[in-house]
Short mmCIF file of C-alpha atoms and ligand atoms in Angstrom, two decimals:
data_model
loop_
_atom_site.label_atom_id
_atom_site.label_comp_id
_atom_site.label_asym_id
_atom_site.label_seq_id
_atom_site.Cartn_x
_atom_site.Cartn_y
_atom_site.Cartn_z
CA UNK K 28 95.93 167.37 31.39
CA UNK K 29 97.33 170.35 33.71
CA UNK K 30 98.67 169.55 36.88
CA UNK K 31 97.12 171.42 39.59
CA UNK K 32 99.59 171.09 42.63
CA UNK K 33 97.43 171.94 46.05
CA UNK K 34 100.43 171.47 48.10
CA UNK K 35 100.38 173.25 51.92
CA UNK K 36 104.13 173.92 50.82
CA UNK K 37 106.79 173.80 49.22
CA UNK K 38 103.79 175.11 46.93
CA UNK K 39 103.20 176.55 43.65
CA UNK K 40 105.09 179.59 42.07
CA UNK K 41 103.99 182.00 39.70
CA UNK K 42 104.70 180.48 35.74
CA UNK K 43 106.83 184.23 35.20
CA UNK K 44 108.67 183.53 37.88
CA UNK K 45 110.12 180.35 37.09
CA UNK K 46 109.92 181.85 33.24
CA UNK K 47 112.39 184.14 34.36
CA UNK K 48 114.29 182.36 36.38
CA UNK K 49 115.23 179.46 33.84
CA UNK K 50 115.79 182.53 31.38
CA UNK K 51 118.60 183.89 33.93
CA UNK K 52 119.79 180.83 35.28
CA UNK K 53 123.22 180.44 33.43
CA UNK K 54 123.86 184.07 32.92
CA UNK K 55 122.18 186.52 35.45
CA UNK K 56 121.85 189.88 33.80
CA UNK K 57 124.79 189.71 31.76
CA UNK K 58 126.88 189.07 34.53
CA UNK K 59 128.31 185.63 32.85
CA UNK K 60 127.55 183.79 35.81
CA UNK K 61 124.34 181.65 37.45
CA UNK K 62 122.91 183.18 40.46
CA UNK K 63 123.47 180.46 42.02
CA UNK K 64 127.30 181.12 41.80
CA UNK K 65 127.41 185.16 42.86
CA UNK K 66 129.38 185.53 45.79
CA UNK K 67 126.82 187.05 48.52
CA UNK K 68 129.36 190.04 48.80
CA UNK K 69 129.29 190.92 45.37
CA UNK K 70 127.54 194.02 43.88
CA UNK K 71 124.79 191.78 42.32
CA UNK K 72 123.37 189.94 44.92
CA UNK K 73 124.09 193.40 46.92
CA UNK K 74 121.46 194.81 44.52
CA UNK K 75 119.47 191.33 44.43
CA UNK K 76 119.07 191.30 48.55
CA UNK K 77 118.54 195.44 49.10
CA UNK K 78 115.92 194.82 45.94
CA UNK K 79 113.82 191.88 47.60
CA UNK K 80 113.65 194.09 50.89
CA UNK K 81 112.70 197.06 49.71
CA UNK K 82 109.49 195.75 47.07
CA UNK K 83 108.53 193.69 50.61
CA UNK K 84 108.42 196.90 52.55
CA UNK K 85 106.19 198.19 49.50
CA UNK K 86 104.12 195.51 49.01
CA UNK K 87 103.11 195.04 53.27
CA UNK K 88 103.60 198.96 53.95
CA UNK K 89 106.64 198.11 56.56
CA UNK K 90 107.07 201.02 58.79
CA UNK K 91 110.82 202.24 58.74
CA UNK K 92 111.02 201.30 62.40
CA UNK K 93 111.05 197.71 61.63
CA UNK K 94 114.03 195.56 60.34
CA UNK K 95 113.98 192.96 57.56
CA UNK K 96 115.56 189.62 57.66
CA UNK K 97 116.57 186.95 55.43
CA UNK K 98 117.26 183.65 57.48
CA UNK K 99 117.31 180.11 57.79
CA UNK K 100 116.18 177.36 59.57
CA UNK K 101 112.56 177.94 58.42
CA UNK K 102 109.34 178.73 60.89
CA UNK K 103 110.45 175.58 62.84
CA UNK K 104 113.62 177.86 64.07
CA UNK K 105 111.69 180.95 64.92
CA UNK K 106 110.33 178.70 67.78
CA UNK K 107 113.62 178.33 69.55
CA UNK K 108 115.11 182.05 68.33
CA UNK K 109 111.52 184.26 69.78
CA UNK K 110 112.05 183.02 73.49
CA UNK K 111 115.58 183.41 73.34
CA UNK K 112 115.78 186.70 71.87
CA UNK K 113 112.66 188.37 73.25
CA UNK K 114 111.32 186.51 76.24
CA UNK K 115 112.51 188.46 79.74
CA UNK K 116 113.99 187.48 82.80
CA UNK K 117 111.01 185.49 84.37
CA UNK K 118 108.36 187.57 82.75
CA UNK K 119 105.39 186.14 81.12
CA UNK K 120 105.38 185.14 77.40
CA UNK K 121 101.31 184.14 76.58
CA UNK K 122 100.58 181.32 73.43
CA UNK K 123 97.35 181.46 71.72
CA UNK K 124 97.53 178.05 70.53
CA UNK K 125 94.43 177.71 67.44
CA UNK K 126 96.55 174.71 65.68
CA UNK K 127 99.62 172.47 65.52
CA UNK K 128 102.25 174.46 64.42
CA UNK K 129 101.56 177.27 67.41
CA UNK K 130 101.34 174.13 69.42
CA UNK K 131 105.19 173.37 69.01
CA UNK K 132 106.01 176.55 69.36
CA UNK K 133 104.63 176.48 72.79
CA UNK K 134 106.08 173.48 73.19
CA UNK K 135 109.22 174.84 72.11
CA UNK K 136 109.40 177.87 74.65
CA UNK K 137 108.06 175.42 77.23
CA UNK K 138 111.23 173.57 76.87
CA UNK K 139 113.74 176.58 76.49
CA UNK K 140 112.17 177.45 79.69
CA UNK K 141 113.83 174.77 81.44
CA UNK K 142 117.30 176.97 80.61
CA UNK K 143 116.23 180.35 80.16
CA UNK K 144 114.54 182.44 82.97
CA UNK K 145 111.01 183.37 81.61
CA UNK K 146 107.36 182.18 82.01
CA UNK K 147 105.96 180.52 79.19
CA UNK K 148 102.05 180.33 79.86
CA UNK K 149 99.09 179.17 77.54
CA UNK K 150 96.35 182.25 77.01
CA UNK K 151 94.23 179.83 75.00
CA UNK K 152 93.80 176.98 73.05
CA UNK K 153 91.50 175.21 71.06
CA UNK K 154 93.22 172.14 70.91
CA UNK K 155 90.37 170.32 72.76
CA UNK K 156 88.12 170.63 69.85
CA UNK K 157 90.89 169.72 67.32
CA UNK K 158 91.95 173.46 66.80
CA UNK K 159 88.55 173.62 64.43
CA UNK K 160 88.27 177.51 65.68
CA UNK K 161 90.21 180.49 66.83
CA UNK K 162 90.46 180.52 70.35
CA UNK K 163 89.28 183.50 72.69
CA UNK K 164 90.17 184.87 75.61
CA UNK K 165 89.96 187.51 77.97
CA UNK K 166 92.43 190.36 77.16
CA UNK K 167 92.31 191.69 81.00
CA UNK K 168 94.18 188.34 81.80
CA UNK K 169 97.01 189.56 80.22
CA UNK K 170 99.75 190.98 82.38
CA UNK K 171 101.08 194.13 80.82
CA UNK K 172 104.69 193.68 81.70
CA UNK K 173 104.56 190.20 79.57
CA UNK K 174 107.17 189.73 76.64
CA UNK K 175 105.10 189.15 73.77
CA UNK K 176 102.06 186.93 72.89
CA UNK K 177 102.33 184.81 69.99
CA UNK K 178 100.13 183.48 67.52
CA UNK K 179 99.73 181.94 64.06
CA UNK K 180 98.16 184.37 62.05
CA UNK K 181 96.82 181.07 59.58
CA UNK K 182 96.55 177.23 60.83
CA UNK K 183 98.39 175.63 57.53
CA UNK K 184 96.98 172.11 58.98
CA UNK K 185 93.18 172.95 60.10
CA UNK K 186 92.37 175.95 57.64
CA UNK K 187 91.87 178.41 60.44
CA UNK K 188 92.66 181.99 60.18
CA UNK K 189 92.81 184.81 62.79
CA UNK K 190 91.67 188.21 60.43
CA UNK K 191 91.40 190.93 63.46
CA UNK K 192 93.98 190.44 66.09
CA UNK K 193 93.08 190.41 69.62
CA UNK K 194 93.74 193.09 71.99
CA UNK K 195 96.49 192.15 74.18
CA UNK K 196 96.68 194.81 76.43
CA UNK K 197 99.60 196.29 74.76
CA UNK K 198 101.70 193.61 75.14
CA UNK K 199 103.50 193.38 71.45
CA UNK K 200 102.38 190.53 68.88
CA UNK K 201 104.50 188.13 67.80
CA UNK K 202 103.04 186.16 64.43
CA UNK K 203 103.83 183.10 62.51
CA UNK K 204 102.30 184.43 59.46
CA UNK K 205 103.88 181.22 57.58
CA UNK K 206 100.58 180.35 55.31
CA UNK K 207 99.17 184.15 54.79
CA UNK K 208 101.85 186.06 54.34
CA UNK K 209 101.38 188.47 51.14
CA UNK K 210 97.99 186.35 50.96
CA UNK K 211 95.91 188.50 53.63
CA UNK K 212 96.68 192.24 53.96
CA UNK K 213 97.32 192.83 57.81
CA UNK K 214 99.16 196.02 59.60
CA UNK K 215 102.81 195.30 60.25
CA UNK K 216 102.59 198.68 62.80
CA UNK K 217 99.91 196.06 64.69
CA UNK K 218 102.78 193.52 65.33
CA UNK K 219 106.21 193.11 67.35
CA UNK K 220 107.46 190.74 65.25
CA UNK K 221 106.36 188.42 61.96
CA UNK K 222 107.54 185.74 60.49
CA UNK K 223 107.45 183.24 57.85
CA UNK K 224 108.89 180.37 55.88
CA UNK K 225 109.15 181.48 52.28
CA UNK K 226 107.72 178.45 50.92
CA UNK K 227 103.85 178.89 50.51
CA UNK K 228 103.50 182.53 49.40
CA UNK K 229 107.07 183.38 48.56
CA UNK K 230 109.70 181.28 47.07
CA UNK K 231 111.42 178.17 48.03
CA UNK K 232 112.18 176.85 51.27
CA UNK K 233 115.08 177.34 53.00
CA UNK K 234 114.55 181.29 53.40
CA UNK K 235 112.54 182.60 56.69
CA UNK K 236 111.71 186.08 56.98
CA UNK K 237 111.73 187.65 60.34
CA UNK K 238 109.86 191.75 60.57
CA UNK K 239 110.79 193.03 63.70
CA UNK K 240 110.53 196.42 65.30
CA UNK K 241 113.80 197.50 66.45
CA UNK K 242 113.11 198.60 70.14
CA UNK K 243 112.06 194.71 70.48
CA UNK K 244 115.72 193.93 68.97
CA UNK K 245 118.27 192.23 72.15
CA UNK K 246 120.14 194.61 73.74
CA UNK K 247 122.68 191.63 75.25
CA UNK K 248 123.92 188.34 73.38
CA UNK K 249 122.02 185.53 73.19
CA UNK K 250 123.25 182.03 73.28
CA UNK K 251 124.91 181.57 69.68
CA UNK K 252 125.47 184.50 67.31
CA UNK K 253 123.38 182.88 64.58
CA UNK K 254 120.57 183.31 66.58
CA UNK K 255 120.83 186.58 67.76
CA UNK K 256 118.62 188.74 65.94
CA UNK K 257 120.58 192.00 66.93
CA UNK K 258 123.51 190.31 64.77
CA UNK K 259 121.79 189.58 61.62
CA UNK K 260 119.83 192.93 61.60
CA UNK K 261 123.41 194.82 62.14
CA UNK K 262 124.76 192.27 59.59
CA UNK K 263 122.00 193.27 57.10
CA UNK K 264 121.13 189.05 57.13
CA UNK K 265 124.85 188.36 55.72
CA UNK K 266 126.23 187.17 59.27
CA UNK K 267 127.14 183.96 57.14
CA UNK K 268 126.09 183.02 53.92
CA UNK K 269 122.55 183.49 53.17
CA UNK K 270 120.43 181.36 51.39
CA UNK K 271 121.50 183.65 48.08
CA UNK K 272 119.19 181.35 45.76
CA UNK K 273 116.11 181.61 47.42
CA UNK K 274 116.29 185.42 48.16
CA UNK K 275 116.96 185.81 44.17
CA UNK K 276 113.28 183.51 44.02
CA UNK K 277 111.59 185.62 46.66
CA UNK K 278 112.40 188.91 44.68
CA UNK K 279 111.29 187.83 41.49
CA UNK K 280 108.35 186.73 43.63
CA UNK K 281 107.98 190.27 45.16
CA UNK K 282 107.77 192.02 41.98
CA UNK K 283 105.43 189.42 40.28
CA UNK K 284 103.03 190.49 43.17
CA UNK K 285 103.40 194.07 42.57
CA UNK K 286 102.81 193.90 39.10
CA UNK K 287 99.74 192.56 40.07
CA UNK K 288 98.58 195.07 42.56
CA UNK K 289 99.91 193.79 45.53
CA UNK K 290 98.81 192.20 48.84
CA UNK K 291 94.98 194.18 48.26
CA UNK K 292 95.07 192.64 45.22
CA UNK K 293 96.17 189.35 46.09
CA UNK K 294 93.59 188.65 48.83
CA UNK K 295 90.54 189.62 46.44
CA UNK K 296 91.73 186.72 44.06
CA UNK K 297 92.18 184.95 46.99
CA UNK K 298 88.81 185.40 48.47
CA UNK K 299 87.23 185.14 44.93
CA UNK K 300 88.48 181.12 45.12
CA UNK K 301 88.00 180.29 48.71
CA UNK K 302 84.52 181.40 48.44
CA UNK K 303 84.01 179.42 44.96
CA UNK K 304 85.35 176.36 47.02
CA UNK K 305 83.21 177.32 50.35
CA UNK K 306 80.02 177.85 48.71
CA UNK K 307 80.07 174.65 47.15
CA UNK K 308 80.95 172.92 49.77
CA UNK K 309 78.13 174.47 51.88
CA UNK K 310 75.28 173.45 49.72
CA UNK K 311 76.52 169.60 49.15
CA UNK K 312 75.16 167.60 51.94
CA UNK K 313 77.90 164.86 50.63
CA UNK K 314 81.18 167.00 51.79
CA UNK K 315 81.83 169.36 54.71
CA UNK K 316 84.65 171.44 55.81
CA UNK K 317 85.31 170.75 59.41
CA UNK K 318 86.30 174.47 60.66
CA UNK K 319 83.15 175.19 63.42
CA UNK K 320 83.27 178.95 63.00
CA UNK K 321 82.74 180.19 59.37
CA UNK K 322 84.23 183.87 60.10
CA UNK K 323 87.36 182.05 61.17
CA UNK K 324 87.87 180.03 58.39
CA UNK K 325 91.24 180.82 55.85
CA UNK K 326 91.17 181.68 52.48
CA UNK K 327 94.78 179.73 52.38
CA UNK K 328 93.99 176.32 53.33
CA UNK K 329 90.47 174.26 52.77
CA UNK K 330 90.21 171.44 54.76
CA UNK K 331 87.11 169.23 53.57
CA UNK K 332 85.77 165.51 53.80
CA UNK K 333 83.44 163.09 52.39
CA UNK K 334 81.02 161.08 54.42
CA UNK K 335 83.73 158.70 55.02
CA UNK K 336 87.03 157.46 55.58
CA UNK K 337 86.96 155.04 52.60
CA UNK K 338 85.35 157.75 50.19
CA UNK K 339 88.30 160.08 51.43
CA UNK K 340 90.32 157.40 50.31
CA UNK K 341 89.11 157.36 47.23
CA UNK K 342 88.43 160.61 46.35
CA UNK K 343 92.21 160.94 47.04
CA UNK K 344 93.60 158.10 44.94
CA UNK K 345 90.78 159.24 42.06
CA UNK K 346 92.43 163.23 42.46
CA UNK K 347 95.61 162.12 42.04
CA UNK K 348 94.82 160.32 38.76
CA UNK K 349 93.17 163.47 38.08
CA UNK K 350 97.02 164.96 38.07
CA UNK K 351 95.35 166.93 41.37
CA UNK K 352 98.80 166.83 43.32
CA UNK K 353 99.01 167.22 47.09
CA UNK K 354 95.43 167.67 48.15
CA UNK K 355 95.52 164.64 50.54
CA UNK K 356 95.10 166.04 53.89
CA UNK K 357 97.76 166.46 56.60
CA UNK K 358 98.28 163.17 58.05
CA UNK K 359 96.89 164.48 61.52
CA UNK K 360 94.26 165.71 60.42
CA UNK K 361 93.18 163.19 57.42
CA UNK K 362 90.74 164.00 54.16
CA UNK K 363 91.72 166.44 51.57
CA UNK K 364 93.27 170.00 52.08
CA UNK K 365 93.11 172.34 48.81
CA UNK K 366 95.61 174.84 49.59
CA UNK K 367 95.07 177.93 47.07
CA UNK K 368 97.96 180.32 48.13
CA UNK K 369 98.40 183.14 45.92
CA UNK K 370 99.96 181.86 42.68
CA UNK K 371 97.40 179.20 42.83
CA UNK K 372 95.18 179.86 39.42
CA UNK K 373 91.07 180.20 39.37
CA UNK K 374 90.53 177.66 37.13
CA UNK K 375 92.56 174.83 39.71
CA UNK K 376 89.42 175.84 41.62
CA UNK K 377 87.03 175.44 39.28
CA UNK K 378 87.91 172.15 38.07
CA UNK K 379 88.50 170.87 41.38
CA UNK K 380 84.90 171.77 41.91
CA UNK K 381 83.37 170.08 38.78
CA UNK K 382 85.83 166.97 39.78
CA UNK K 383 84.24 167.37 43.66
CA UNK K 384 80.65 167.15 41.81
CA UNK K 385 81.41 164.34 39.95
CA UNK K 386 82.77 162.38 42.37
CA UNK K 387 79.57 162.74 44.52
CA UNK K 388 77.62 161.85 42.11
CA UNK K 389 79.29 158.57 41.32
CA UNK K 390 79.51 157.96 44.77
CA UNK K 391 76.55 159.04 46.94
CA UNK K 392 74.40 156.61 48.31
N1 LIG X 476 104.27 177.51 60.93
C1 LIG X 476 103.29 177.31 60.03
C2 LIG X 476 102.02 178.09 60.15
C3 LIG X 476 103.47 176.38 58.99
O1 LIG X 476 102.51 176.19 58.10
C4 LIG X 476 104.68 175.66 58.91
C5 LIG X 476 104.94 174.69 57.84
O2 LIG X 476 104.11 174.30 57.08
C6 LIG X 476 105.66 175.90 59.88
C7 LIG X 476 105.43 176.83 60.86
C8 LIG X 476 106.98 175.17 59.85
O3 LIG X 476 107.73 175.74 58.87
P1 LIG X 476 109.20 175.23 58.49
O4 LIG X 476 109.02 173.91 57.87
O5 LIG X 476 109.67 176.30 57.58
O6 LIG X 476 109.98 175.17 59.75
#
């Protein structure tokens, strides 16, 4: 039977990907030696690094003013390295909070607040109704001399997305586009700053890529050199020793998507199995997805439950059997998650469907 891996990430890569990648792993490109083992100064990772940033800038249109970077630390470190780079001497830096991972990173700013001098403040949250919406607000509330206002562009956990941005009364954008990256087409020029860990859309974890636009860049130090954006955008993201393997992966990965058609072509396929998935979860009266408003809900991740605890129970231990891997839900949230990113086939859809219709019928009362 095929395993279907639904995993919210590390997650699935494209077959040619990893194809290629066992193909070149003991002698990249005739150069005698695994990638793996290419010094990050030499000529071919040189090539390897200025080749993954440039098919990015392609495939999300990435204005020249912006820079590109290749870190570490994952998502989880963007939390700590946004306030300290970009917030402002006791400005205002807003959080639209619509889930749990733009929850810590409130929570994260909240606490560098206690050292730094800026003014972390919550714009909105939906927390109250278990993040199962985007949050609103009004944009006039927004004082135009704030830092930055940061959001998740897709809740990984409650399979919320955020497709038009708000206005924020100019104030610049700062997105954890972790889950959708490469998955939904946005506008980079509509942003300050993106970023995302590499391991739902993009390659393995362990690289984060930061898009920033360079008048947002520090102009003084920040507390430690590896967290000073200034320094790895001057350092073109070789400061230290990047994470050389994973920005090999994440090329491969770039072209794979271009070959393709790109991000445009990416979200159709995308929407083509989130609907398959939606509709039939819409006409069962047996399972239900728990997001309240249906224009906010992601194409990425697909929450959904059974009538039960017990039946989600089951319908977990029966998918796993069903070599189904990973579709248990987050253990915050409970019952199943199906998380189609893009190298997620059709067909992992459609027999997750036909196994969803089964089960119900074996099971309802
Ligand atoms: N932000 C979002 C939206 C996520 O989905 C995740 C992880 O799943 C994170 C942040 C944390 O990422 P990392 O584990 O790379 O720190």
């Amino acid at each position: 039977m095929t395993v279907y891996n639904f995993s919210a990430g590390p997650a699935v890569l494209p077959k040619p990907v990893l194809e290629m990648a066992q193909k070149e792993m003991l002698d990249y490109r005739g150069s005698g030696m695994s990638v793996m083992e290419l010094s990050h100064r030499s000529s071919e990772f040189d090539e390897i690094i200025k080749a993954a940033e440039l098919r990015l800038r392609e495939l999300m249109a990435i204005p020249d003013n912006y820079k590109v970077l290749f870190l570490q630390g994952g998502a989880s470190l963007q939390f700590s390295m946004i306030p300290l780079n970009l917030a402002k001497k006791s400005k205002k830096a807003y959080y639209i909070v619509g889930g749990s991972w733009g929850k810590k990173a409130y929570t994260e700013a909240v606490k560098l607040s206690k050292t730094i001098d800026f003014d972390p403040q919550l714009l909105a949250s939906s927390e109250d109704t278990v993040y199962n919406h985007i949050p609103t607000f009004d944009s006039k509330t927004i004082d135009k001399e704030a830092a930055y206002v940061h959001l998740t562009t897709n809740n990984t956990i409650e399979g919320t997305t955020i497709y038009d941005l708000p206005d924020t009364n100019g104030v610049p954008i700062v997105a954890d586009m972790s889950s959708n990256i490469l998955a939904v087409r946005y506008r980079v020029a509509d942003f300050g700053m993106i970023y995302a860990g590499a391991q739902k859309n993009i390659g393995p974890a362990g690289v984060t890529i930061v898009i920033i636009r360079d008048d947002l860049l520090n102009d003084t130090p920040v507390l430690s050199s590896m967290l000073d954006y200034r320094i790895q955008a001057d350092n073109g993201s070789l400061y230290n020793t990047p994470p050389t393997y994973g920005i090999y992966i994440a090329r491969l990965v770039f072209d794979y998507v271009a070959s393709l058609g790109g991000v445009d072509a990416m979200e159709t396929k995308n929407v083509e199995k989130a609907t398959l998935l939606y509709d039939f979860i819409d006409k069962s009266e047996f399972y239900s997805n728990p997001v309240s408003v249906k224009a906010d809900r992601s194409i990425c991740n697909i929450p959904f439950v059974t009538p039960s605890d017990e039946l989600d129970k089951l319908f977990n231990k029966e998918a796993l059997e069903h070599d189904f891997k990973n579709i248990k839900g987050h253990r915050s949230v409970g019952g199943m998650r199906a998380s189609i990113y893009n190298a997620f086939p059709l067909e992992g859809v459609q027999e997750l469907v036909a196994f969803m219709k089964a089960f119900e019928e074996r099971n309802k009362g």
